[in-house]
Every structure is written in structure tokens, then in C-alpha cells.
Short mmCIF file of C-alpha atoms and ligand atoms in Angstrom, two decimals:
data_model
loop_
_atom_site.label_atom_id
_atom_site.label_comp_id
_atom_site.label_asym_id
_atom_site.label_seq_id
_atom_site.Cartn_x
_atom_site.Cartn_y
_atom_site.Cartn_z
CA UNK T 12 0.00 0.00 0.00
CA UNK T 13 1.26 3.44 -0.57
CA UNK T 14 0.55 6.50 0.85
CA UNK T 15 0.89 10.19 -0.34
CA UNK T 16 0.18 13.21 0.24
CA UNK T 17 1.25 17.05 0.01
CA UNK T 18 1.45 19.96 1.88
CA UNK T 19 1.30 23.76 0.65
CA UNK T 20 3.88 25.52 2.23
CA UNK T 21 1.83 28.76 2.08
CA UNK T 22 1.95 29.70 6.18
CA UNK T 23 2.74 27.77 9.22
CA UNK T 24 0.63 24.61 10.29
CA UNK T 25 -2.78 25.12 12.09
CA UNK T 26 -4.91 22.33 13.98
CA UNK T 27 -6.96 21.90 10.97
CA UNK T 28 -3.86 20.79 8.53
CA UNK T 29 -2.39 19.05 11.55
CA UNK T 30 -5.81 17.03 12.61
CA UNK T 31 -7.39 16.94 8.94
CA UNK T 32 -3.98 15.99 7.09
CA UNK T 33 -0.67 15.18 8.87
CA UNK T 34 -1.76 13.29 11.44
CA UNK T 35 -2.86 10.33 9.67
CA UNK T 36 0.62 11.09 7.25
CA UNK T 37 2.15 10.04 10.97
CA UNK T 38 -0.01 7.36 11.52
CA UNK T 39 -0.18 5.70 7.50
CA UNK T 40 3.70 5.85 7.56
CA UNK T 41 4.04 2.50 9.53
CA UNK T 42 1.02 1.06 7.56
CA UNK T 43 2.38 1.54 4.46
CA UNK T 44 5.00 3.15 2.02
CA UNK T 45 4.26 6.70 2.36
CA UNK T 46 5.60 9.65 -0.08
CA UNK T 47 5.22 12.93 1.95
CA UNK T 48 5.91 15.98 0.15
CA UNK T 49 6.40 19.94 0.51
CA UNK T 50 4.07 21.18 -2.59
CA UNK T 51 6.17 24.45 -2.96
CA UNK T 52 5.27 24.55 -7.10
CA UNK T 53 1.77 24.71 -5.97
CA UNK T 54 2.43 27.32 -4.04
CA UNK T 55 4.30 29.30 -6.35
CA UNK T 56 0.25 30.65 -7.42
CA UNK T 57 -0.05 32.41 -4.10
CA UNK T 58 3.80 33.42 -2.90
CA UNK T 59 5.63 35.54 -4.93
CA UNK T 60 8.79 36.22 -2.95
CA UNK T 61 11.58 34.13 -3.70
CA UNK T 62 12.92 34.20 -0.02
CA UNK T 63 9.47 33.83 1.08
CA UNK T 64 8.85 30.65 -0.60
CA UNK T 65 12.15 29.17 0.40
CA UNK T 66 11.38 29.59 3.73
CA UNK T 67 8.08 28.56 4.22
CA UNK T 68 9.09 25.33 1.78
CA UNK T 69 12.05 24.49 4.59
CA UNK T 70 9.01 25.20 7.21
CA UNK T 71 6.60 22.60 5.68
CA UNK T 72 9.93 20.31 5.94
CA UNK T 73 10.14 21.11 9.49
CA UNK T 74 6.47 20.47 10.63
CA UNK T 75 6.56 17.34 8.61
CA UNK T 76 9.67 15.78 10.81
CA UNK T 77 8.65 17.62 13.96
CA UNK T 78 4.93 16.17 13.80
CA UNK T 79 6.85 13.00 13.90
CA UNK T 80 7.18 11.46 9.89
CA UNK T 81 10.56 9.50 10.22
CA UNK T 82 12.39 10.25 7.23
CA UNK T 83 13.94 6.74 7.36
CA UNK T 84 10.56 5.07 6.88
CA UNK T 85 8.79 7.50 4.56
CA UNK T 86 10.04 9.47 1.34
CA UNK T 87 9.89 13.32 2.47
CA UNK T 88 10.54 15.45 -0.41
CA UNK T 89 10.37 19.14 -2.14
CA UNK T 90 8.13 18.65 -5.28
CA UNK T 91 10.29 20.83 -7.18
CA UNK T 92 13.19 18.52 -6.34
CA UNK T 93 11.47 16.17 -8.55
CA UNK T 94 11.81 17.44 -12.42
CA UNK T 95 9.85 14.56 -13.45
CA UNK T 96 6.45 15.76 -11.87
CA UNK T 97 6.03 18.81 -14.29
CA UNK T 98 6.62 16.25 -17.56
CA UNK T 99 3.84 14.16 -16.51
CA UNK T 100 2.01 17.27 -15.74
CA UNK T 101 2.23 18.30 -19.72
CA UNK T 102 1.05 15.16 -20.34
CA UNK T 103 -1.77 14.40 -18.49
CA UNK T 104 -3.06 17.94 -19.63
CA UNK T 105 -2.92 16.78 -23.00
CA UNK T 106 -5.75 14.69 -22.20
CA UNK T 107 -7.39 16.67 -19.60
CA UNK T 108 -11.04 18.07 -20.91
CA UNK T 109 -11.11 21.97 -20.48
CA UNK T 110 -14.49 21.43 -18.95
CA UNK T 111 -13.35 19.49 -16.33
CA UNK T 112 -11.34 22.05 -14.91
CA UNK T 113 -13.97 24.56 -15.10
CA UNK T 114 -15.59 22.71 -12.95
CA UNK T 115 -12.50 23.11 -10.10
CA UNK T 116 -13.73 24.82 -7.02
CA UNK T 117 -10.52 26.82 -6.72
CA UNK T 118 -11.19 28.16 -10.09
CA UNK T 119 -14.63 28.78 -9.98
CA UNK T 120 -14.24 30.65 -6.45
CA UNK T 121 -11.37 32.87 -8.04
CA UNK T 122 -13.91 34.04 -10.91
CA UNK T 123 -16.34 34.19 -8.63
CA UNK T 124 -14.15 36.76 -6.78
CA UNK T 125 -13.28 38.29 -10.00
CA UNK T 126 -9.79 37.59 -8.52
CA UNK T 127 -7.45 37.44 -11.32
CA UNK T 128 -7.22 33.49 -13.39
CA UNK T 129 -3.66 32.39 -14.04
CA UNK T 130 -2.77 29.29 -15.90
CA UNK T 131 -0.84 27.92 -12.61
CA UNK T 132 -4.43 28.18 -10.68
CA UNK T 133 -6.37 26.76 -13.78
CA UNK T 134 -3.96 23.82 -13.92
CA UNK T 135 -3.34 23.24 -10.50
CA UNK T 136 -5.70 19.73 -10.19
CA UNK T 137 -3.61 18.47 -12.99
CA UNK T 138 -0.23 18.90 -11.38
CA UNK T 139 -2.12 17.33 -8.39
CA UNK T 140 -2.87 14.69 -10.23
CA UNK T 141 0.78 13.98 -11.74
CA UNK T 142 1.93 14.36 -7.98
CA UNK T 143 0.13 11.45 -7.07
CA UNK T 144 0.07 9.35 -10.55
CA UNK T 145 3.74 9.84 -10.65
CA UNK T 146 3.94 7.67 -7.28
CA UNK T 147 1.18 5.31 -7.99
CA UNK T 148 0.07 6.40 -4.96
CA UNK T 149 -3.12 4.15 -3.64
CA UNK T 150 -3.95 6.37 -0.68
CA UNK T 151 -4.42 9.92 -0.27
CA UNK T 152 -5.04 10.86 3.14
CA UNK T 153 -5.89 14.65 2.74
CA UNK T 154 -8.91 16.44 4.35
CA UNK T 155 -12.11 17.13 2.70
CA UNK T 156 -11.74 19.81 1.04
CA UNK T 157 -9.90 17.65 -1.34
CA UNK T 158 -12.13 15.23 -2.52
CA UNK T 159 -13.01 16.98 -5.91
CA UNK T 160 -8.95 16.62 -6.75
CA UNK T 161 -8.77 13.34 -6.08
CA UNK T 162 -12.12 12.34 -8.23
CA UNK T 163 -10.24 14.66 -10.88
CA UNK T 164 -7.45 12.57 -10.73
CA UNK T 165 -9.36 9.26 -11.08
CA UNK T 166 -10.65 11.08 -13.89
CA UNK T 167 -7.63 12.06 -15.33
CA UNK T 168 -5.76 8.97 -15.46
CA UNK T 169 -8.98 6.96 -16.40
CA UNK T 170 -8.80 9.31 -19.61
CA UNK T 171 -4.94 8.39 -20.17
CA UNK T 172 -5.34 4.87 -19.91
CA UNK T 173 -8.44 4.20 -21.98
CA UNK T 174 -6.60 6.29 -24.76
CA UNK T 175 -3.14 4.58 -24.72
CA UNK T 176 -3.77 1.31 -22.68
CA UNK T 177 -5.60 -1.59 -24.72
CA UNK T 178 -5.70 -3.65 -21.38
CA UNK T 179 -7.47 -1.12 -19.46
CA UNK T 180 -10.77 -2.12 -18.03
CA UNK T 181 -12.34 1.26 -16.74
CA UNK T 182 -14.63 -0.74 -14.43
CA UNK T 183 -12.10 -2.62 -12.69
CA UNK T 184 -9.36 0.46 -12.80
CA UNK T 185 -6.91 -2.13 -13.82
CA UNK T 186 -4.93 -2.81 -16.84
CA UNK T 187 -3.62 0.32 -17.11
CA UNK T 188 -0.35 2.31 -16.89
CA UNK T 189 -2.08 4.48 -13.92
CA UNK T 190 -3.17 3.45 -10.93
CA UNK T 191 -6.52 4.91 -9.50
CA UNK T 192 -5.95 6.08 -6.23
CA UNK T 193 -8.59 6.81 -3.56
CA UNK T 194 -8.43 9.39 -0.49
CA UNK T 195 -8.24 8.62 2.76
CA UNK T 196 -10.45 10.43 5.36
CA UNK T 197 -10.68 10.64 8.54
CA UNK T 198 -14.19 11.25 9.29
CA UNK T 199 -14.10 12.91 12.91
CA UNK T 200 -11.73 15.12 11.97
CA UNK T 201 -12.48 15.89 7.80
CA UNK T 202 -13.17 19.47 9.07
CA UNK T 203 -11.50 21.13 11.63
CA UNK T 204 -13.28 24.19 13.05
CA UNK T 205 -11.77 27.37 13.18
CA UNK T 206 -12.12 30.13 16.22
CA UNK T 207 -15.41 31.54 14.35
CA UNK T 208 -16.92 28.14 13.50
CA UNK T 209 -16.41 28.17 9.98
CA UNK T 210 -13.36 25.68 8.55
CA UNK T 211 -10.13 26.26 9.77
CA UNK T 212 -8.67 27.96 7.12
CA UNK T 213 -5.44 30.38 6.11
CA UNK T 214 -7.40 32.29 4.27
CA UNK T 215 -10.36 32.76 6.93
CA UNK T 216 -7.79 34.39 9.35
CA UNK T 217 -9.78 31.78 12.22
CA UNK T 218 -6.68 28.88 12.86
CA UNK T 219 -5.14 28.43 16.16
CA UNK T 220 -1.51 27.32 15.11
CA UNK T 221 0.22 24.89 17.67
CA UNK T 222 4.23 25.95 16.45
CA UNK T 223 3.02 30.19 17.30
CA UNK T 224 4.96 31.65 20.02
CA UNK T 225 2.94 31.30 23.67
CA UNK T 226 1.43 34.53 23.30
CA UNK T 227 0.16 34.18 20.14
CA UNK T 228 -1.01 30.70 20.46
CA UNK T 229 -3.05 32.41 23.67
CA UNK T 230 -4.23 35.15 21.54
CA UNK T 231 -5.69 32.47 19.28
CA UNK T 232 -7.24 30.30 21.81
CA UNK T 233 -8.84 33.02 23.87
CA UNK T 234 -10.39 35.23 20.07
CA UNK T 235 -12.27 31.36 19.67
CA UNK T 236 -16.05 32.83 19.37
CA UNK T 237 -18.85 31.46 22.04
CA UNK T 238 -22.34 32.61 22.86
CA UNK T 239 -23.51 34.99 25.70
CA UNK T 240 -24.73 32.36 27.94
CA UNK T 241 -24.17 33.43 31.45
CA UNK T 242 -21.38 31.82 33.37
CA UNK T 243 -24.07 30.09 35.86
CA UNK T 244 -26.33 29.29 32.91
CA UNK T 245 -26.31 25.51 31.41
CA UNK T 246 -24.13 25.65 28.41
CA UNK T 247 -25.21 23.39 24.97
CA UNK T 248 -21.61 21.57 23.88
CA UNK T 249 -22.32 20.92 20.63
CA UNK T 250 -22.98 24.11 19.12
CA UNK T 251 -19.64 25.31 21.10
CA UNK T 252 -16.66 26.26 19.36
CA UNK T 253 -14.28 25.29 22.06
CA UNK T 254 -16.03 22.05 22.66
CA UNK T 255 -15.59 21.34 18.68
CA UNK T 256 -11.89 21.74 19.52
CA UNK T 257 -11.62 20.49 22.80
CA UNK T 258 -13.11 16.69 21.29
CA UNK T 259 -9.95 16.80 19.32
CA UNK T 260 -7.97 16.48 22.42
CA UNK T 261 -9.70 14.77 25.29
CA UNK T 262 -10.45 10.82 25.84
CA UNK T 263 -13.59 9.49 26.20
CA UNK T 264 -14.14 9.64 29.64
CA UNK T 265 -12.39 13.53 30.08
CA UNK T 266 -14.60 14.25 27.60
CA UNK T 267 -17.67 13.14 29.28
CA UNK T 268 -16.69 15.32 32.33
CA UNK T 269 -16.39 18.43 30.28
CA UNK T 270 -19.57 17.60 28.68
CA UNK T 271 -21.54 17.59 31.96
CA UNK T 272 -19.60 20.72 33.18
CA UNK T 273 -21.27 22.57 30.52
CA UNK T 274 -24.60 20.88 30.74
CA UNK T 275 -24.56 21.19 34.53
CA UNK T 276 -24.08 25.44 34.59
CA UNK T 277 -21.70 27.06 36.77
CA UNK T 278 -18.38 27.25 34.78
CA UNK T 279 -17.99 29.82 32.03
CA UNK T 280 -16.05 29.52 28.50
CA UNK T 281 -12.88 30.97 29.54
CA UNK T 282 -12.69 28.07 31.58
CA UNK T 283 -13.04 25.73 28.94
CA UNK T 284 -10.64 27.51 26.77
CA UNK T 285 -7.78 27.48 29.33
CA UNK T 286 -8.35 23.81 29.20
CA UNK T 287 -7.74 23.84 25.50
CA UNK T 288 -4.51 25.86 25.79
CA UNK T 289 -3.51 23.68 28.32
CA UNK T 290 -4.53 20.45 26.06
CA UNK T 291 -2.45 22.06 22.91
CA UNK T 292 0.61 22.73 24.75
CA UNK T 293 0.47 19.30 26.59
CA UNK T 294 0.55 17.84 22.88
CA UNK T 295 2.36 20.17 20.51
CA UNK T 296 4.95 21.95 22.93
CA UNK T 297 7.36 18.28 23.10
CA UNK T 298 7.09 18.59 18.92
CA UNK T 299 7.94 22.70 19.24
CA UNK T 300 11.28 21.53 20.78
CA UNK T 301 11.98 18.67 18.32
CA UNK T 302 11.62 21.90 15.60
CA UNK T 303 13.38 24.03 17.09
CA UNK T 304 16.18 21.53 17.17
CA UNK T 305 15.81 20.81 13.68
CA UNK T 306 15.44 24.44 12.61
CA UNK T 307 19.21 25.09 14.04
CA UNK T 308 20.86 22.19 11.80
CA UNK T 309 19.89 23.88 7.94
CA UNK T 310 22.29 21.39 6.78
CA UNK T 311 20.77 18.38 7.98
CA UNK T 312 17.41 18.98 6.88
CA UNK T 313 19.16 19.61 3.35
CA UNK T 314 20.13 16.32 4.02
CA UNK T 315 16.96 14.63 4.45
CA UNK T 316 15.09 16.18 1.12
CA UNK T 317 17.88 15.43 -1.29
CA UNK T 318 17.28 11.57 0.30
CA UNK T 319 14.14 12.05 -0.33
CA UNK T 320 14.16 13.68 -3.49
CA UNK T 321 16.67 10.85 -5.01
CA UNK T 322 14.12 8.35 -3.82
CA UNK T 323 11.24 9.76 -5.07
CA UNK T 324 12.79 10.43 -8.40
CA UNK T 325 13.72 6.31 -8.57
CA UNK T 326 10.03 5.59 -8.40
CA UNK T 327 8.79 8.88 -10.18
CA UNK T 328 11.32 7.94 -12.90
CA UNK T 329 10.20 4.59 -13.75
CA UNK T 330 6.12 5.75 -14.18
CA UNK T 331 7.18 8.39 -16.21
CA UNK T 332 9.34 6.24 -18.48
CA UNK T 333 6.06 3.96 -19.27
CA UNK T 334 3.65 6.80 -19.40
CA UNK T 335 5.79 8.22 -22.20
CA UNK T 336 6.23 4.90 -24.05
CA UNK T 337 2.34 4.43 -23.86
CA UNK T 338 2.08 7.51 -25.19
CA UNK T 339 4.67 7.19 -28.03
CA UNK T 340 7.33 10.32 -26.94
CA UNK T 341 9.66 7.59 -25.98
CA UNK T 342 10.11 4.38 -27.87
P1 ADP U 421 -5.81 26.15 4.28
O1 ADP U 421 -7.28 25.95 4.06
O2 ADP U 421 -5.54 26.71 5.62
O3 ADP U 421 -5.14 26.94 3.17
P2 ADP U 421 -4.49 23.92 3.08
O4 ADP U 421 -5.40 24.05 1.89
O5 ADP U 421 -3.07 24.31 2.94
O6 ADP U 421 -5.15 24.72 4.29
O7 ADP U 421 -4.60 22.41 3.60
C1 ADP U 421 -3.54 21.49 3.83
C2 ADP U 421 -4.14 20.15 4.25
O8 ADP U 421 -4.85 20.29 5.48
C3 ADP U 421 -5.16 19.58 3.26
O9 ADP U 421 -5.05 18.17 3.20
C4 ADP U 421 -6.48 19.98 3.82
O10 ADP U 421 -7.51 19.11 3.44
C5 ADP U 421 -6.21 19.91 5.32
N1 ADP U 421 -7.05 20.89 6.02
C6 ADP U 421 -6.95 22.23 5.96
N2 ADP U 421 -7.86 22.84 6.74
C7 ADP U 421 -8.56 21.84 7.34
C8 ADP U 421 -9.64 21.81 8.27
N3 ADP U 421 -10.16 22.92 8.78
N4 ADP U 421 -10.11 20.60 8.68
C9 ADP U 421 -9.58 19.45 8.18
N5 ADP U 421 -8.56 19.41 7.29
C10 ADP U 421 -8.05 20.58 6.87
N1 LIG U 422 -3.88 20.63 -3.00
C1 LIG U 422 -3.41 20.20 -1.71
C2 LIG U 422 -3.87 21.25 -0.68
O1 LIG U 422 -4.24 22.34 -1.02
C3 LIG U 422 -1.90 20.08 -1.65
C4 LIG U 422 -1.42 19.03 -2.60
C5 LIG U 422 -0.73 19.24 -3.75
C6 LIG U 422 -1.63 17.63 -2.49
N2 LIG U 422 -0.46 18.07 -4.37
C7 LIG U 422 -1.00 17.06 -3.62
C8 LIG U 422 -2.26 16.83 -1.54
C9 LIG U 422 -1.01 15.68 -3.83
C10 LIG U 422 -2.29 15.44 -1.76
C11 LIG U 422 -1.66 14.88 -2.90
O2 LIG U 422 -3.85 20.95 0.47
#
């Protein structure tokens, strides 16, 4: 079984990338062969700073190792380090329908925005496609928000092996050069909320970020939106934002107690969200140190991708080589 998955390095880490995404990348690694990578040519569509990009790219690197992927078991790689991705990209766009990828949310949501439509943004599901096609990935743990790439890339390498693969049974997904993959999803945790309830997102300005300085971490916890229940007052748990959170964190049975705490009256919400602080830094602060670490040793890390990236390129290397012989661009 292999496992892959990707990471924009766009900003640092928040609990909804850590509990939607790279958790399970922690978890899958000792299940199967995972391929973990920093998507930095994805990101070059929103970061336009050269110094910018590098750094958040070595940042991704960092959360990845610090969250606890062992670089010994799993590939972790830049995309960019890997030439081969952005030749199968050309190619699977050759037989990508243009009305496919007007359907793409990302698109659609930029035009909807009148925000300005690059090629990179148009494109983007098809270099997420050749990300994971190059791998023959079968599992793609990602959160939800992803599902409509990953039927896109069933799509897309459905389309390339009916038209070059005589063997290919579209029914079974066999017999082709490309494997189907399927995402993985973790269902209590496909969307993280954010501190006003809607998805924890970047682009919301609503994540809680577990590798922000103390203060800022705080700042985030305590800006987490509730009602104006009074602090006697019974208190409903499930349309709380801290509870949302706070069911991310606790066991079964701790979470029972909290539960009656808020049914019973009597304690008020900044209670609860000291309780979260305290849960976050009980978790993340052990992983904080294991960055900071890492962070000091530039040359190490280096290290680690160019494994990674050699690796990656063996396997990358060999799909490529058949996709372009299927195709007939390499005898
Ligand atoms: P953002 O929305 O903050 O820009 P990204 O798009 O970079 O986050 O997401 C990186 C990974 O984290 C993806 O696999 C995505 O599905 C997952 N993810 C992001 N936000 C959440 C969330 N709120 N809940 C669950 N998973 C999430
Ligand atoms: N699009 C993904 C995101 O926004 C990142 C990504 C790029 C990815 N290529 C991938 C995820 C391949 C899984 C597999 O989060």
C-alpha cells in the first residue's frame, strides 16, 4: 500500500492541517509506504517572494519531521526537487477536458471573486494529479476539502489509460499504466473548526496554530467565538466552538466530564478555553522543541530532502518512463 500526500507551504501549520492531514501522514507511515511531500510549485500561485517561498518550503519540511514522519521510513521530499512531476504534468493535460477544470472549485471561487485566473491556478488539479500518478500512490489521506482533486485525478488517469492502454478495463481500474488512487479520510476530523466556527482555514484568518509563540497561540485560543450564555447558565456543547476543539484532544471519559460541566451550569467559556490551551501545549509543545532543534541544523534537513528527493525520483522515474512509451514520446 502506498501512501501520499502534500502539503502547501503557504503559512505555518494550524490544527486543521495538523488534525485533517498530517496526522494520519504520521499514523499511514508504519502502515504503508508513504511519499510525503512539501508542494512548494503549488504554491508558487499564491507566494511571490523568492525568499518567502524558500522559507516557508524548509518550514513545511520542518512540521513534517517535527509532527513525527521519520524520514527513514517515509520518502519526504520538495516537489520541485522532482523534475519529473512537471513532464507528466504536460502530459496528463494533454488529455485533460477543459471542462473538467472549469468545474474546479478553486477556479470557480477565483472568478467568482473576479480575482485574477492564471494558468498555474487553472492547472493546478492536474499537477495534483501527476503528484500522485507519478507515485502510484493508492492512498491519499488529505482532508475534505480535497475530494473533488482526487475524483479529478481518477478522472484524469482513467482518460490516459483508456486512450493509450488496450488492457485497461475502466470498471475494474486495472490494466492500465495508472493506478486509481482513492483518499483517505478521517471522518471525525475531515473538518476542523476554526475560532469563528467556519473551517479552519489560512485564508479565513480563524486557525489556532500549535508551532506560534505562547502569546500568540493564547491570543488564538482566547479570540475562539462562544455565545452569551451566562457563566451560571447551562451551556449546549455541541454548538460550542471550544467544545468542537476540545473533542480533538480529550479521551472518552475527560470528555464526558467536560460535557456535563457545561450541561450542569456554573463554569464559564474561559474556563473551557484554558483547558484547551492547556490540552495544545500538553501535545504540541514536546514537537515545538523537536523543531526548534531541527530548525538550528539547515544542513541536515538539506540532508533529508535530497534523500528524499533521489528516492522519489527512482520511483517517479520509472512511471514516467512507461507513461511516455504508452504515449509514443519515448520508444
Ligand atoms: P488552508 O485551508 O488553511 O489553506 P491547506 O489548503 O493548505 O489549508 O490544507 C492542507 C491540508 O490540510 C489539506 O489536506 C487539507 O484538506 C487539510 N485541512 C486544511 N484545513 C482543514 C480543516 N479545517 N479541517 C480538516 N482538514 C483541513
Ligand atoms: N492541493 C493540496 C492542498 O491544497 C496540496 C497538494 C498538492 C496535495 N499536491 C498534492 C495533496 C497531492 C495530496 C496529494 O492541500
Amino acid at each position: 500500500m502506498r501512501i501520499l500526500s502534500g502539503v502547501k507551504p503557504t503559512g505555518r501549520p494550524h490544527l486543521g492541517n495538523y488534525f485533517g492531514a498530517i496526522q494520519q501522514f504520521v499514523d499511514l507511515q508504519h502502515r504503508g509506504e508513504g511519499y510525503f511531500f512539501v508542494a512548494d510549485l503549488h504554491a508558487l500561485d499564491e507566494i511571490r517572494d523568492r525568499e518567502k517561498l524558500l522559507g516557508l518550503s524548509n518550514g513545511v519540511a520542518l512540521d513534517y519531521l517535527a509532527f513525527g514522519l521519520d524520514p527513514k521510513r517515509a520518502v519526504v521530499f520538495r516537489q520541485s526537487d522532482v523534475p519529473e512531476v512537471s513532464e507528466l504534468q504536460w502530459i496528463l493535460g494533454t488529455v485533460t477536458p477543459f471542462a473538467l477544470l472549469q468545474r474546479g472549485h478553486a477556479y470557480k471561487d477565483a472568478l467568482a471573486k473576479s480575482e485574477n485566473v492564471d494558468f498555474g491556478l487553472f492547472a493546478y488539479p492536474v499537477l495534483m494529479a501527476a503528484d500522485i500518478l507519478l507515485y502510484l500512490a493508492d492512498g491519499v489521506p488529505v482532508g475534505k476539502d480535497q475530494t473533488q482533486h482526487i475524483e479529478f485525478t481518477r478522472d484524469i488517469a482513467t482518460k490516459f489509460n483508456q486512450t493509450y492502454c488496450p488492457d485497461f478495463d475502466p470498471h475494474t481500474g486495472l490494466g492500465g499504466v495508472l493506478k486509481l488512487p482513492d483518499g483517505i479520510y478521517l471522518e471525525n476530523t475531515a473538518v476542523v473548526p476554526g475560532t469563528d466556527g467556519e473551517k479552519m482555514s489560512k485564508s479565513y484568518g480563524n486557525t489556532i496554530e500549535p508551532f506560534a509563540d505562547d502569546k500568540t497561540l493564547k491570543k488564538q485560543v482566547m479570540r475562539i467565538v462562544t455565545d452569551s450564555t451566562p457563566l451560571e447558565a447551562p451551556k449546549n456543547p455541541d454548538t460550542c466552538n471550544v467544545y468542537a476543539l476540545l473533542k480533538l484532544f480529550c479521551e472518552p471519559a475527560e470528555l464526558a466530564g467536560v460535557r456535563e460541566q457545561y450541561l450542569a451550569g456554573g463554569v464559564g467559556y474561559g474556563h473551557f478555553k484554558t483547558l484547551l490551551l492547556d490540552k495544545i501545549h500538553e501535545k504540541f509543545d514536546g514537537m515545538r522543541e523537536v523543531r526548534l532543534r531541527l530548525e538550528k541544523d539547515p544542513a541536515a534537513l538539506e540532508d533529508i530532502l535530497a534523500d528524499g528527493a533521489r528516492r522519489a525520483r527512482e520511483t517517479g522515474g520509472e512511471l514516467l518512463a512507461a507513461v511516455k512509451r504508452a504515449c509514443g514520446v519515448s520508444r
